[in-house]
PDB file of C-alpha atoms and ligand atoms in Angstrom:
ATOM      1  CA  UNK A 375       7.497 -23.648 -40.678  1.00  0.00           C
ATOM      2  CA  UNK A 376       6.199 -19.926 -41.223  1.00  0.00           C
ATOM      3  CA  UNK A 377       2.709 -20.918 -40.207  1.00  0.00           C
ATOM      4  CA  UNK A 378       3.613 -22.538 -37.081  1.00  0.00           C
ATOM      5  CA  UNK A 379       6.420 -19.093 -36.252  1.00  0.00           C
ATOM      6  CA  UNK A 380       3.116 -17.038 -36.898  1.00  0.00           C
ATOM      7  CA  UNK A 381       0.939 -18.867 -34.273  1.00  0.00           C
ATOM      8  CA  UNK A 382       3.813 -18.907 -31.954  1.00  0.00           C
ATOM      9  CA  UNK A 383       4.295 -14.960 -31.981  1.00  0.00           C
ATOM     10  CA  UNK A 384       0.444 -14.776 -31.916  1.00  0.00           C
ATOM     11  CA  UNK A 385       0.503 -16.718 -28.661  1.00  0.00           C
ATOM     12  CA  UNK A 386       3.691 -14.883 -27.313  1.00  0.00           C
ATOM     13  CA  UNK A 387       1.742 -11.538 -27.732  1.00  0.00           C
ATOM     14  CA  UNK A 388      -1.421 -12.367 -25.874  1.00  0.00           C
ATOM     15  CA  UNK A 389      -0.177 -12.400 -22.601  1.00  0.00           C
ATOM     16  CA  UNK A 390       2.007  -9.197 -23.008  1.00  0.00           C
ATOM     17  CA  UNK A 391      -1.268  -7.121 -24.775  1.00  0.00           C
ATOM     18  CA  UNK A 392      -3.251  -8.176 -21.556  1.00  0.00           C
ATOM     19  CA  UNK A 393      -0.289  -6.854 -19.463  1.00  0.00           C
ATOM     20  CA  UNK A 394      -0.296  -3.624 -21.160  1.00  0.00           C
ATOM     21  CA  UNK A 395      -3.876  -3.165 -20.659  1.00  0.00           C
ATOM     22  CA  UNK A 396      -3.176  -3.388 -16.883  1.00  0.00           C
ATOM     23  CA  UNK A 397      -0.750  -0.384 -16.847  1.00  0.00           C
ATOM     24  CA  UNK A 398      -2.345   2.765 -17.842  1.00  0.00           C
ATOM     25  CA  UNK A 399      -1.786   6.638 -17.316  1.00  0.00           C
ATOM     26  CA  UNK A 400      -4.916   7.933 -15.316  1.00  0.00           C
ATOM     27  CA  UNK A 401      -3.554  11.485 -16.215  1.00  0.00           C
ATOM     28  CA  UNK A 402      -0.561  13.073 -17.433  1.00  0.00           C
ATOM     29  CA  UNK A 403       0.783  15.277 -14.578  1.00  0.00           C
ATOM     30  CA  UNK A 404       0.826  13.632 -11.499  1.00  0.00           C
ATOM     31  CA  UNK A 405       2.452  13.349  -8.248  1.00  0.00           C
ATOM     32  CA  UNK A 406       2.098  10.370  -5.856  1.00  0.00           C
ATOM     33  CA  UNK A 407       1.332  11.740  -2.493  1.00  0.00           C
ATOM     34  CA  UNK A 408      -0.605   9.086  -0.378  1.00  0.00           C
ATOM     35  CA  UNK A 409      -0.001   5.206  -1.012  1.00  0.00           C
ATOM     36  CA  UNK A 410      -2.566   2.145  -0.302  1.00  0.00           C
ATOM     37  CA  UNK A 411      -2.996   1.156   3.170  1.00  0.00           C
ATOM     38  CA  UNK A 412      -1.514   4.522   4.336  1.00  0.00           C
ATOM     39  CA  UNK A 413      -2.153   5.669   8.000  1.00  0.00           C
ATOM     40  CA  UNK A 414      -5.552   7.714   8.457  1.00  0.00           C
ATOM     41  CA  UNK A 415      -6.183   8.118  12.162  1.00  0.00           C
ATOM     42  CA  UNK A 416      -8.616   5.143  12.279  1.00  0.00           C
ATOM     43  CA  UNK A 417      -8.652   3.521   8.944  1.00  0.00           C
ATOM     44  CA  UNK A 418      -6.709   2.576   6.130  1.00  0.00           C
ATOM     45  CA  UNK A 419      -6.462   4.499   3.018  1.00  0.00           C
ATOM     46  CA  UNK A 420      -8.025   2.611   0.550  1.00  0.00           C
ATOM     47  CA  UNK A 421      -6.515   3.993  -2.672  1.00  0.00           C
ATOM     48  CA  UNK A 422      -3.750   6.386  -3.790  1.00  0.00           C
ATOM     49  CA  UNK A 423      -3.648   9.961  -4.114  1.00  0.00           C
ATOM     50  CA  UNK A 424      -2.051  11.532  -7.177  1.00  0.00           C
ATOM     51  CA  UNK A 425      -1.609  14.871  -6.495  1.00  0.00           C
ATOM     52  CA  UNK A 426      -2.619  16.810 -10.041  1.00  0.00           C
ATOM     53  CA  UNK A 427      -4.327  20.409 -10.858  1.00  0.00           C
ATOM     54  CA  UNK A 428      -6.988  20.591 -13.206  1.00  0.00           C
ATOM     55  CA  UNK A 429      -5.653  17.498 -15.173  1.00  0.00           C
ATOM     56  CA  UNK A 430      -7.941  15.421 -17.620  1.00  0.00           C
ATOM     57  CA  UNK A 431      -8.659  12.168 -16.012  1.00  0.00           C
ATOM     58  CA  UNK A 432      -8.457   9.369 -18.633  1.00  0.00           C
ATOM     59  CA  UNK A 433     -10.560   6.132 -18.434  1.00  0.00           C
ATOM     60  CA  UNK A 434      -8.468   3.073 -18.486  1.00  0.00           C
ATOM     61  CA  UNK A 435     -10.947   0.363 -19.673  1.00  0.00           C
ATOM     62  CA  UNK A 436     -14.043   0.198 -21.441  1.00  0.00           C
ATOM     63  CA  UNK A 437     -16.913   0.957 -18.563  1.00  0.00           C
ATOM     64  CA  UNK A 438     -20.006   2.250 -17.624  1.00  0.00           C
ATOM     65  CA  UNK A 439     -21.262   4.346 -14.829  1.00  0.00           C
ATOM     66  CA  UNK A 440     -22.544   2.473 -11.906  1.00  0.00           C
ATOM     67  CA  UNK A 441     -22.900   5.515  -9.152  1.00  0.00           C
ATOM     68  CA  UNK A 442     -21.863   8.803  -8.965  1.00  0.00           C
ATOM     69  CA  UNK A 443     -22.235  12.011  -6.607  1.00  0.00           C
ATOM     70  CA  UNK A 444     -22.308  15.366  -7.377  1.00  0.00           C
ATOM     71  CA  UNK A 445     -22.148  18.136  -4.562  1.00  0.00           C
ATOM     72  CA  UNK A 446     -24.716  20.565  -4.758  1.00  0.00           C
ATOM     73  CA  UNK A 447     -23.908  24.241  -4.590  1.00  0.00           C
ATOM     74  CA  UNK A 448     -23.809  25.517  -0.960  1.00  0.00           C
ATOM     75  CA  UNK A 449     -23.519  21.681   0.530  1.00  0.00           C
ATOM     76  CA  UNK A 450     -21.407  20.867   3.264  1.00  0.00           C
ATOM     77  CA  UNK A 451     -17.679  19.773   1.930  1.00  0.00           C
ATOM     78  CA  UNK A 452     -17.551  16.342   3.350  1.00  0.00           C
ATOM     79  CA  UNK A 453     -16.064  12.584   2.438  1.00  0.00           C
ATOM     80  CA  UNK A 454     -15.066  12.275  -1.344  1.00  0.00           C
ATOM     81  CA  UNK A 455     -16.692  15.327  -2.909  1.00  0.00           C
ATOM     82  CA  UNK A 456     -18.059  14.761  -6.624  1.00  0.00           C
ATOM     83  CA  UNK A 457     -17.076  11.312  -7.468  1.00  0.00           C
ATOM     84  CA  UNK A 458     -17.488   8.787 -10.094  1.00  0.00           C
ATOM     85  CA  UNK A 459     -17.740   5.095  -9.840  1.00  0.00           C
ATOM     86  CA  UNK A 460     -16.800   3.001 -13.069  1.00  0.00           C
ATOM     87  CA  UNK A 461     -17.444  -0.621 -13.637  1.00  0.00           C
ATOM     88  CA  UNK A 462     -15.296  -2.632 -16.464  1.00  0.00           C
ATOM     89  CA  UNK A 463     -17.623  -5.767 -16.565  1.00  0.00           C
ATOM     90  CA  UNK A 464     -15.290  -7.822 -18.614  1.00  0.00           C
ATOM     91  CA  UNK A 465     -12.725  -7.550 -16.253  1.00  0.00           C
ATOM     92  CA  UNK A 466     -14.634  -6.980 -13.278  1.00  0.00           C
ATOM     93  CA  UNK A 467     -12.934  -3.905 -11.957  1.00  0.00           C
ATOM     94  CA  UNK A 468     -14.740  -1.024 -10.405  1.00  0.00           C
ATOM     95  CA  UNK A 469     -12.779   2.425 -10.341  1.00  0.00           C
ATOM     96  CA  UNK A 470     -13.501   5.022  -7.942  1.00  0.00           C
ATOM     97  CA  UNK A 471     -12.287   8.439  -9.136  1.00  0.00           C
ATOM     98  CA  UNK A 472     -12.956  11.070  -5.971  1.00  0.00           C
ATOM     99  CA  UNK A 473     -12.953  15.070  -5.121  1.00  0.00           C
ATOM    100  CA  UNK A 474     -13.185  15.716  -8.578  1.00  0.00           C
ATOM    101  CA  UNK A 475     -13.723  19.493  -9.822  1.00  0.00           C
ATOM    102  CA  UNK A 476     -17.133  20.769  -9.923  1.00  0.00           C
ATOM    103  CA  UNK A 477     -18.930  20.254 -13.371  1.00  0.00           C
ATOM    104  CA  UNK A 478     -16.160  18.359 -14.934  1.00  0.00           C
ATOM    105  CA  UNK A 479     -18.444  15.467 -15.299  1.00  0.00           C
ATOM    106  CA  UNK A 480     -21.061  14.689 -17.703  1.00  0.00           C
ATOM    107  CA  UNK A 481     -23.592  13.251 -15.331  1.00  0.00           C
ATOM    108  CA  UNK A 482     -26.038  12.022 -18.439  1.00  0.00           C
ATOM    109  CA  UNK A 483     -23.064  10.031 -19.952  1.00  0.00           C
ATOM    110  CA  UNK A 484     -23.182   6.448 -18.739  1.00  0.00           C
ATOM    111  CA  UNK A 485     -20.874   4.517 -21.465  1.00  0.00           C
ATOM    112  CA  UNK A 486     -17.232   5.320 -21.584  1.00  0.00           C
ATOM    113  CA  UNK A 487     -14.462   3.729 -23.892  1.00  0.00           C
ATOM    114  CA  UNK A 488     -10.482   2.993 -23.092  1.00  0.00           C
ATOM    115  CA  UNK A 489      -9.192   6.436 -23.712  1.00  0.00           C
ATOM    116  CA  UNK A 490     -11.965   8.706 -22.998  1.00  0.00           C
ATOM    117  CA  UNK A 491     -11.676  11.935 -20.663  1.00  0.00           C
ATOM    118  CA  UNK A 492     -14.422  11.162 -18.025  1.00  0.00           C
ATOM    119  CA  UNK A 493     -13.563  14.464 -15.615  1.00  0.00           C
ATOM    120  CA  UNK A 494     -10.870  17.038 -14.354  1.00  0.00           C
ATOM    121  CA  UNK A 495      -9.099  16.474 -11.110  1.00  0.00           C
ATOM    122  CA  UNK A 496     -10.274  18.665  -8.142  1.00  0.00           C
ATOM    123  CA  UNK A 497     -10.311  19.431  -4.401  1.00  0.00           C
ATOM    124  CA  UNK A 498     -13.743  18.715  -3.820  1.00  0.00           C
ATOM    125  CA  UNK A 499     -15.343  17.082  -0.126  1.00  0.00           C
ATOM    126  CA  UNK A 500     -12.493  16.302   2.319  1.00  0.00           C
ATOM    127  CA  UNK A 501      -9.547  17.045   0.245  1.00  0.00           C
ATOM    128  CA  UNK A 502      -6.550  19.723   1.150  1.00  0.00           C
ATOM    129  CA  UNK A 503      -5.652  20.129  -2.185  1.00  0.00           C
ATOM    130  CA  UNK A 504      -6.404  19.346  -5.944  1.00  0.00           C
ATOM    131  CA  UNK A 505      -6.051  15.546  -6.056  1.00  0.00           C
ATOM    132  CA  UNK A 506      -7.602  12.453  -7.798  1.00  0.00           C
ATOM    133  CA  UNK A 507      -8.536  10.035  -5.018  1.00  0.00           C
ATOM    134  CA  UNK A 508      -7.968   6.412  -7.250  1.00  0.00           C
ATOM    135  CA  UNK A 509      -9.438   3.293  -5.679  1.00  0.00           C
ATOM    136  CA  UNK A 510      -9.813  -0.006  -7.807  1.00  0.00           C
ATOM    137  CA  UNK A 511     -12.012  -2.524  -6.622  1.00  0.00           C
ATOM    138  CA  UNK A 512     -11.846  -6.611  -8.189  1.00  0.00           C
ATOM    139  CA  UNK A 513     -15.487  -7.478  -8.026  1.00  0.00           C
ATOM    140  CA  UNK A 514     -15.163 -10.784  -8.452  1.00  0.00           C
ATOM    141  CA  UNK A 515     -13.015 -11.845  -5.790  1.00  0.00           C
ATOM    142  CA  UNK A 516     -14.053  -9.053  -3.239  1.00  0.00           C
ATOM    143  CA  UNK A 517     -10.815  -7.427  -2.937  1.00  0.00           C
ATOM    144  CA  UNK A 518      -9.562  -3.645  -2.888  1.00  0.00           C
ATOM    145  CA  UNK A 519      -6.356  -4.032  -5.025  1.00  0.00           C
ATOM    146  CA  UNK A 520      -3.449  -1.710  -4.625  1.00  0.00           C
ATOM    147  CA  UNK A 521      -3.845   0.873  -7.534  1.00  0.00           C
ATOM    148  CA  UNK A 522      -0.188   0.915  -8.426  1.00  0.00           C
ATOM    149  CA  UNK A 523      -0.646  -2.415 -10.174  1.00  0.00           C
ATOM    150  CA  UNK A 524      -2.514  -0.318 -12.935  1.00  0.00           C
ATOM    151  CA  UNK A 525      -0.116   2.640 -12.867  1.00  0.00           C
ATOM    152  CA  UNK A 526       3.159   3.276 -14.308  1.00  0.00           C
ATOM    153  CA  UNK A 527       4.873   5.655 -11.337  1.00  0.00           C
ATOM    154  CA  UNK A 528       8.697   6.056 -12.024  1.00  0.00           C
ATOM    155  CA  UNK A 529      10.668   4.766  -8.821  1.00  0.00           C
ATOM    156  CA  UNK A 530      14.082   4.048  -9.093  1.00  0.00           C
ATOM    157  CA  UNK A 531      14.730   5.194  -5.345  1.00  0.00           C
ATOM    158  CA  UNK A 532      15.060   2.518  -2.241  1.00  0.00           C
ATOM    159  CA  UNK A 533      12.707   2.932   0.648  1.00  0.00           C
ATOM    160  CA  UNK A 534      14.121   4.478   3.804  1.00  0.00           C
ATOM    161  CA  UNK A 535      14.786   2.892   7.344  1.00  0.00           C
ATOM    162  CA  UNK A 536      14.351   5.105   9.976  1.00  0.00           C
ATOM    163  CA  UNK A 537      14.113   2.534  12.955  1.00  0.00           C
ATOM    164  CA  UNK A 538      13.533  -0.845  13.743  1.00  0.00           C
ATOM    165  CA  UNK A 539      12.719  -1.454  17.288  1.00  0.00           C
ATOM    166  CA  UNK A 540      11.440  -3.906  20.229  1.00  0.00           C
ATOM    167  CA  UNK A 541       8.772  -2.920  22.987  1.00  0.00           C
ATOM    168  CA  UNK A 542      10.030  -5.376  25.518  1.00  0.00           C
ATOM    169  CA  UNK A 543       7.278  -7.168  28.027  1.00  0.00           C
ATOM    170  CA  UNK A 544       8.218  -4.511  30.514  1.00  0.00           C
ATOM    171  CA  UNK A 545       7.346  -1.946  28.446  1.00  0.00           C
ATOM    172  CA  UNK A 546      11.397  -0.668  27.273  1.00  0.00           C
ATOM    173  CA  UNK A 547      12.131   0.630  23.771  1.00  0.00           C
ATOM    174  CA  UNK A 548      15.114  -1.028  22.466  1.00  0.00           C
ATOM    175  CA  UNK A 549      16.270   0.408  18.834  1.00  0.00           C
ATOM    176  CA  UNK A 550      18.381  -2.318  17.188  1.00  0.00           C
ATOM    177  CA  UNK A 551      19.491   0.053  14.609  1.00  0.00           C
ATOM    178  CA  UNK A 552      21.416   1.894  17.606  1.00  0.00           C
ATOM    179  CA  UNK A 553      25.020   0.172  17.462  1.00  0.00           C
ATOM    180  CA  UNK A 554      24.989   0.024  20.994  1.00  0.00           C
ATOM    181  CA  UNK A 555      21.859  -2.506  21.177  1.00  0.00           C
ATOM    182  CA  UNK A 556      22.771  -6.217  20.308  1.00  0.00           C
ATOM    183  CA  UNK A 557      21.362  -7.518  23.009  1.00  0.00           C
ATOM    184  CA  UNK A 558      17.906  -8.721  23.246  1.00  0.00           C
ATOM    185  CA  UNK A 559      16.883  -9.953  27.043  1.00  0.00           C
ATOM    186  CA  UNK A 560      13.038 -10.083  27.147  1.00  0.00           C
ATOM    187  CA  UNK A 561      10.207 -11.101  24.602  1.00  0.00           C
ATOM    188  CA  UNK A 562       8.456  -8.487  23.064  1.00  0.00           C
ATOM    189  CA  UNK A 563       6.603  -6.843  20.302  1.00  0.00           C
ATOM    190  CA  UNK A 564       8.720  -5.873  16.973  1.00  0.00           C
ATOM    191  CA  UNK A 565       8.493  -2.542  15.014  1.00  0.00           C
ATOM    192  CA  UNK A 566       9.751  -1.338  11.571  1.00  0.00           C
ATOM    193  CA  UNK A 567       9.467   2.527  11.142  1.00  0.00           C
ATOM    194  CA  UNK A 568       9.729   2.938   7.271  1.00  0.00           C
ATOM    195  CA  UNK A 569       9.181   4.702   3.969  1.00  0.00           C
ATOM    196  CA  UNK A 570       9.128   4.827   0.278  1.00  0.00           C
ATOM    197  CA  UNK A 571       9.946   7.929  -1.843  1.00  0.00           C
ATOM    198  CA  UNK A 572       9.063   7.634  -5.473  1.00  0.00           C
ATOM    199  CA  UNK A 573      10.966   9.682  -8.144  1.00  0.00           C
ATOM    200  CA  UNK A 574       9.495  13.522  -8.498  1.00  0.00           C
ATOM    201  CA  UNK A 575       7.761  13.414  -5.133  1.00  0.00           C
ATOM    202  CA  UNK A 576       8.858  14.139  -1.677  1.00  0.00           C
ATOM    203  CA  UNK A 577       6.094  12.260   0.356  1.00  0.00           C
ATOM    204  CA  UNK A 578       6.928   9.234   2.826  1.00  0.00           C
ATOM    205  CA  UNK A 579       4.714   6.356   1.183  1.00  0.00           C
ATOM    206  CA  UNK A 580       3.809   3.220   2.494  1.00  0.00           C
ATOM    207  CA  UNK A 581       6.389   0.597   0.980  1.00  0.00           C
ATOM    208  CA  UNK A 582       5.031  -2.666  -0.595  1.00  0.00           C
ATOM    209  CA  UNK A 583       6.362  -5.146   1.265  1.00  0.00           C
ATOM    210  CA  UNK A 584       8.328  -5.706   4.565  1.00  0.00           C
ATOM    211  CA  UNK A 585      10.062  -9.129   5.249  1.00  0.00           C
ATOM    212  CA  UNK A 586      11.576 -10.139   8.655  1.00  0.00           C
ATOM    213  CA  UNK A 587      14.447 -13.232   8.246  1.00  0.00           C
ATOM    214  CA  UNK A 588      15.725 -14.770  11.335  1.00  0.00           C
ATOM    215  CA  UNK A 589      18.952 -17.174  10.318  1.00  0.00           C
ATOM    216  CA  UNK A 590      17.796 -16.871   6.803  1.00  0.00           C
ATOM    217  CA  UNK A 591      14.137 -18.267   7.379  1.00  0.00           C
ATOM    218  CA  UNK A 592      11.194 -15.904   6.891  1.00  0.00           C
ATOM    219  CA  UNK A 593       9.403 -15.292   9.980  1.00  0.00           C
ATOM    220  CA  UNK A 594       7.104 -12.498   9.284  1.00  0.00           C
ATOM    221  CA  UNK A 595       6.152 -10.821   6.160  1.00  0.00           C
ATOM    222  CA  UNK A 596       3.617  -7.591   5.596  1.00  0.00           C
ATOM    223  CA  UNK A 597       2.578  -6.938   2.164  1.00  0.00           C
ATOM    224  CA  UNK A 598       0.299  -4.383   1.128  1.00  0.00           C
ATOM    225  CA  UNK A 599      -1.053  -5.772  -2.124  1.00  0.00           C
ATOM    226  CA  UNK A 600      -4.900  -5.658  -1.338  1.00  0.00           C
ATOM    227  CA  UNK A 601      -7.352  -5.261   1.422  1.00  0.00           C
ATOM    228  CA  UNK A 602     -10.265  -7.604   1.867  1.00  0.00           C
ATOM    229  CA  UNK A 603     -13.208  -6.628   3.685  1.00  0.00           C
ATOM    230  CA  UNK A 604     -14.326  -8.527   6.617  1.00  0.00           C
ATOM    231  CA  UNK A 605     -17.599  -7.221   8.865  1.00  0.00           C
ATOM    232  CA  UNK A 606     -17.349  -3.335   7.521  1.00  0.00           C
ATOM    233  CA  UNK A 607     -13.637  -4.063   8.629  1.00  0.00           C
ATOM    234  CA  UNK A 608     -10.705  -3.982   5.827  1.00  0.00           C
ATOM    235  CA  UNK A 609      -8.073  -6.373   6.654  1.00  0.00           C
ATOM    236  CA  UNK A 610      -4.749  -7.167   5.220  1.00  0.00           C
ATOM    237  CA  UNK A 611      -4.069 -10.726   3.529  1.00  0.00           C
ATOM    238  CA  UNK A 612      -2.529 -11.825   6.877  1.00  0.00           C
ATOM    239  CA  UNK A 613      -5.897 -10.707   8.505  1.00  0.00           C
ATOM    240  CA  UNK A 614      -4.742  -7.796  10.054  1.00  0.00           C
ATOM    241  CA  UNK A 615      -6.816  -4.729  10.554  1.00  0.00           C
ATOM    242  CA  UNK A 616      -5.937  -1.044  10.799  1.00  0.00           C
ATOM    243  CA  UNK A 617      -5.548  -1.140  14.704  1.00  0.00           C
ATOM    244  CA  UNK A 618      -3.301  -4.321  14.476  1.00  0.00           C
ATOM    245  CA  UNK A 619      -0.952  -2.941  12.092  1.00  0.00           C
ATOM    246  CA  UNK A 620      -0.828   0.758  13.332  1.00  0.00           C
ATOM    247  CA  UNK A 621      -0.773  -0.005  17.063  1.00  0.00           C
ATOM    248  CA  UNK A 622       1.478   3.113  17.730  1.00  0.00           C
ATOM    249  CA  UNK A 623      -1.078   5.212  16.036  1.00  0.00           C
ATOM    250  CA  UNK A 624       1.619   6.760  13.644  1.00  0.00           C
ATOM    251  CA  UNK A 625       2.108   6.881  10.039  1.00  0.00           C
ATOM    252  CA  UNK A 626       4.699   4.514   8.535  1.00  0.00           C
ATOM    253  CA  UNK A 627       5.355   2.851  12.104  1.00  0.00           C
ATOM    254  CA  UNK A 628       4.400  -0.888  11.403  1.00  0.00           C
ATOM    255  CA  UNK A 629       3.692  -3.399  14.186  1.00  0.00           C
ATOM    256  CA  UNK A 630       5.654  -6.504  12.519  1.00  0.00           C
ATOM    257  CA  UNK A 631       5.016  -9.347  15.127  1.00  0.00           C
ATOM    258  CA  UNK A 632       5.833 -10.555  18.557  1.00  0.00           C
ATOM    259  CA  UNK A 633       8.999 -11.425  19.074  1.00  0.00           C
ATOM    260  CA  UNK A 634      10.098 -15.111  20.512  1.00  0.00           C
ATOM    261  CA  UNK A 635      13.505 -16.607  19.978  1.00  0.00           C
ATOM    262  CA  UNK A 636      15.841 -19.526  21.680  1.00  0.00           C
ATOM    263  CA  UNK A 637      18.765 -18.150  23.343  1.00  0.00           C
ATOM    264  CA  UNK A 638      22.017 -17.492  21.325  1.00  0.00           C
ATOM    265  CA  UNK A 639      23.199 -15.446  18.370  1.00  0.00           C
ATOM    266  CA  UNK A 640      20.673 -14.930  15.712  1.00  0.00           C
ATOM    267  CA  UNK A 641      21.429 -13.498  12.498  1.00  0.00           C
ATOM    268  CA  UNK A 642      18.441 -10.854  11.759  1.00  0.00           C
ATOM    269  CA  UNK A 643      17.665  -9.622   8.619  1.00  0.00           C
ATOM    270  CA  UNK A 644      14.945  -6.851   7.306  1.00  0.00           C
ATOM    271  CA  UNK A 645      13.958  -6.424   3.706  1.00  0.00           C
ATOM    272  CA  UNK A 646      11.733  -3.530   2.713  1.00  0.00           C
ATOM    273  CA  UNK A 647      10.859  -3.370  -1.021  1.00  0.00           C
ATOM    274  CA  UNK A 648       8.765  -0.887  -2.922  1.00  0.00           C
ATOM    275  CA  UNK A 649       6.280  -1.675  -5.691  1.00  0.00           C
ATOM    276  CA  UNK A 650       9.018  -0.884  -8.469  1.00  0.00           C
ATOM    277  CA  UNK A 651      11.255  -3.883  -6.474  1.00  0.00           C
ATOM    278  CA  UNK A 652      13.516  -1.253  -4.975  1.00  0.00           C
ATOM    279  CA  UNK A 653      14.928  -3.140  -1.907  1.00  0.00           C
ATOM    280  CA  UNK A 654      16.802  -2.076   1.102  1.00  0.00           C
ATOM    281  CA  UNK A 655      18.632  -4.609   3.491  1.00  0.00           C
ATOM    282  CA  UNK A 656      19.118  -4.588   6.819  1.00  0.00           C
ATOM    283  CA  UNK A 657      21.132  -6.680   8.811  1.00  0.00           C
ATOM    284  CA  UNK A 658      22.745  -7.268  12.399  1.00  0.00           C
ATOM    285  CA  UNK A 659      23.894  -9.917  14.808  1.00  0.00           C
ATOM    286  CA  UNK A 660      21.719 -10.136  17.872  1.00  0.00           C
ATOM    287  CA  UNK A 661      22.440 -11.930  21.037  1.00  0.00           C
ATOM    288  CA  UNK A 662      19.179 -13.301  22.644  1.00  0.00           C
ATOM    289  CA  UNK A 663      19.862 -13.884  26.511  1.00  0.00           C
ATOM    290  CA  UNK A 664      17.009 -14.172  28.812  1.00  0.00           C
ATOM    291  CA  UNK A 665      17.333 -13.178  32.236  1.00  0.00           C
ATOM    292  CA  UNK A 666      16.819 -15.947  34.642  1.00  0.00           C
ATOM    293  CA  UNK A 667      14.875 -13.682  36.984  1.00  0.00           C
ATOM    294  CA  UNK A 668      13.015 -16.985  39.181  1.00  0.00           C
ATOM    295  CA  UNK A 669      16.178 -18.815  39.545  1.00  0.00           C
ATOM    296  CA  UNK A 670      17.866 -15.471  40.855  1.00  0.00           C
ATOM    297  CA  UNK A 671      14.810 -15.303  43.218  1.00  0.00           C
ATOM    298  CA  UNK A 672      15.640 -18.904  44.424  1.00  0.00           C
ATOM    299  CA  UNK A 673      19.363 -18.188  45.238  1.00  0.00           C
ATOM    300  CA  UNK A 674      18.319 -15.373  47.384  1.00  0.00           C
TER     301      UNK A 674
HETATM  302 ZN1   ZN B1845      -7.242   9.069  -0.973  1.00  0.00          ZN
END
């Protein structure tokens, strides 16, 4: 019986250990300042930004350097600055560490073990303050992953809702978070303006998931778990690219879906969730009542 018990414990321990391997402290002191899929003028932010001044960057898995760039003296500051790409061949992950401090990286070292220091966070390249840009690629499935999957960022704060609104076919904006608005008279586009905040950071971050329910039925869902590369364009798991999500060209202003509904009273609900599972719920009953313009014309 003792043997069986030990075997049982052994099998229980494997998945738990595997999970711990995924969560890693890349740097000791850091502040999450920009999330995965954040608005960047004409493209998605494909990683996360961790503000950190002269912090040691620690390698999360046994891996080797597959590419690096070291800025030469007096060269133009653009792009990712000094950066290094590490590949974990066992788990098929590729880690990109960017904006590294000058001379903080040994360009002759190829093989790194979990826990080794690789470089120091800096402000090189297109960067407006010392930070680490961290990008994680799943090379087997050709996906850019949300790096929060690998980090333990303390977050007990709920996302914040700014506005839920419709832009109707005739270009009117109807904010449904305004208590005076409870009627929808035209089809249109549904937008949600919202953000997440984590502990110890006042930066407005992209939440993890936005779900819309009508009469209890899920009608649309937006999730920032990974990006796929599609003809040099990154797309979300519902196939949407940057310009079809941020159609208003505004940070934290998400186009959710086109809105059509049968006339009548509808129960409208939105759930905004962050990576740690904190959820904000918004509910409102709406009356959908389309004006019959054609019939009015006939009467005249
Ligand atoms: Zn970045």
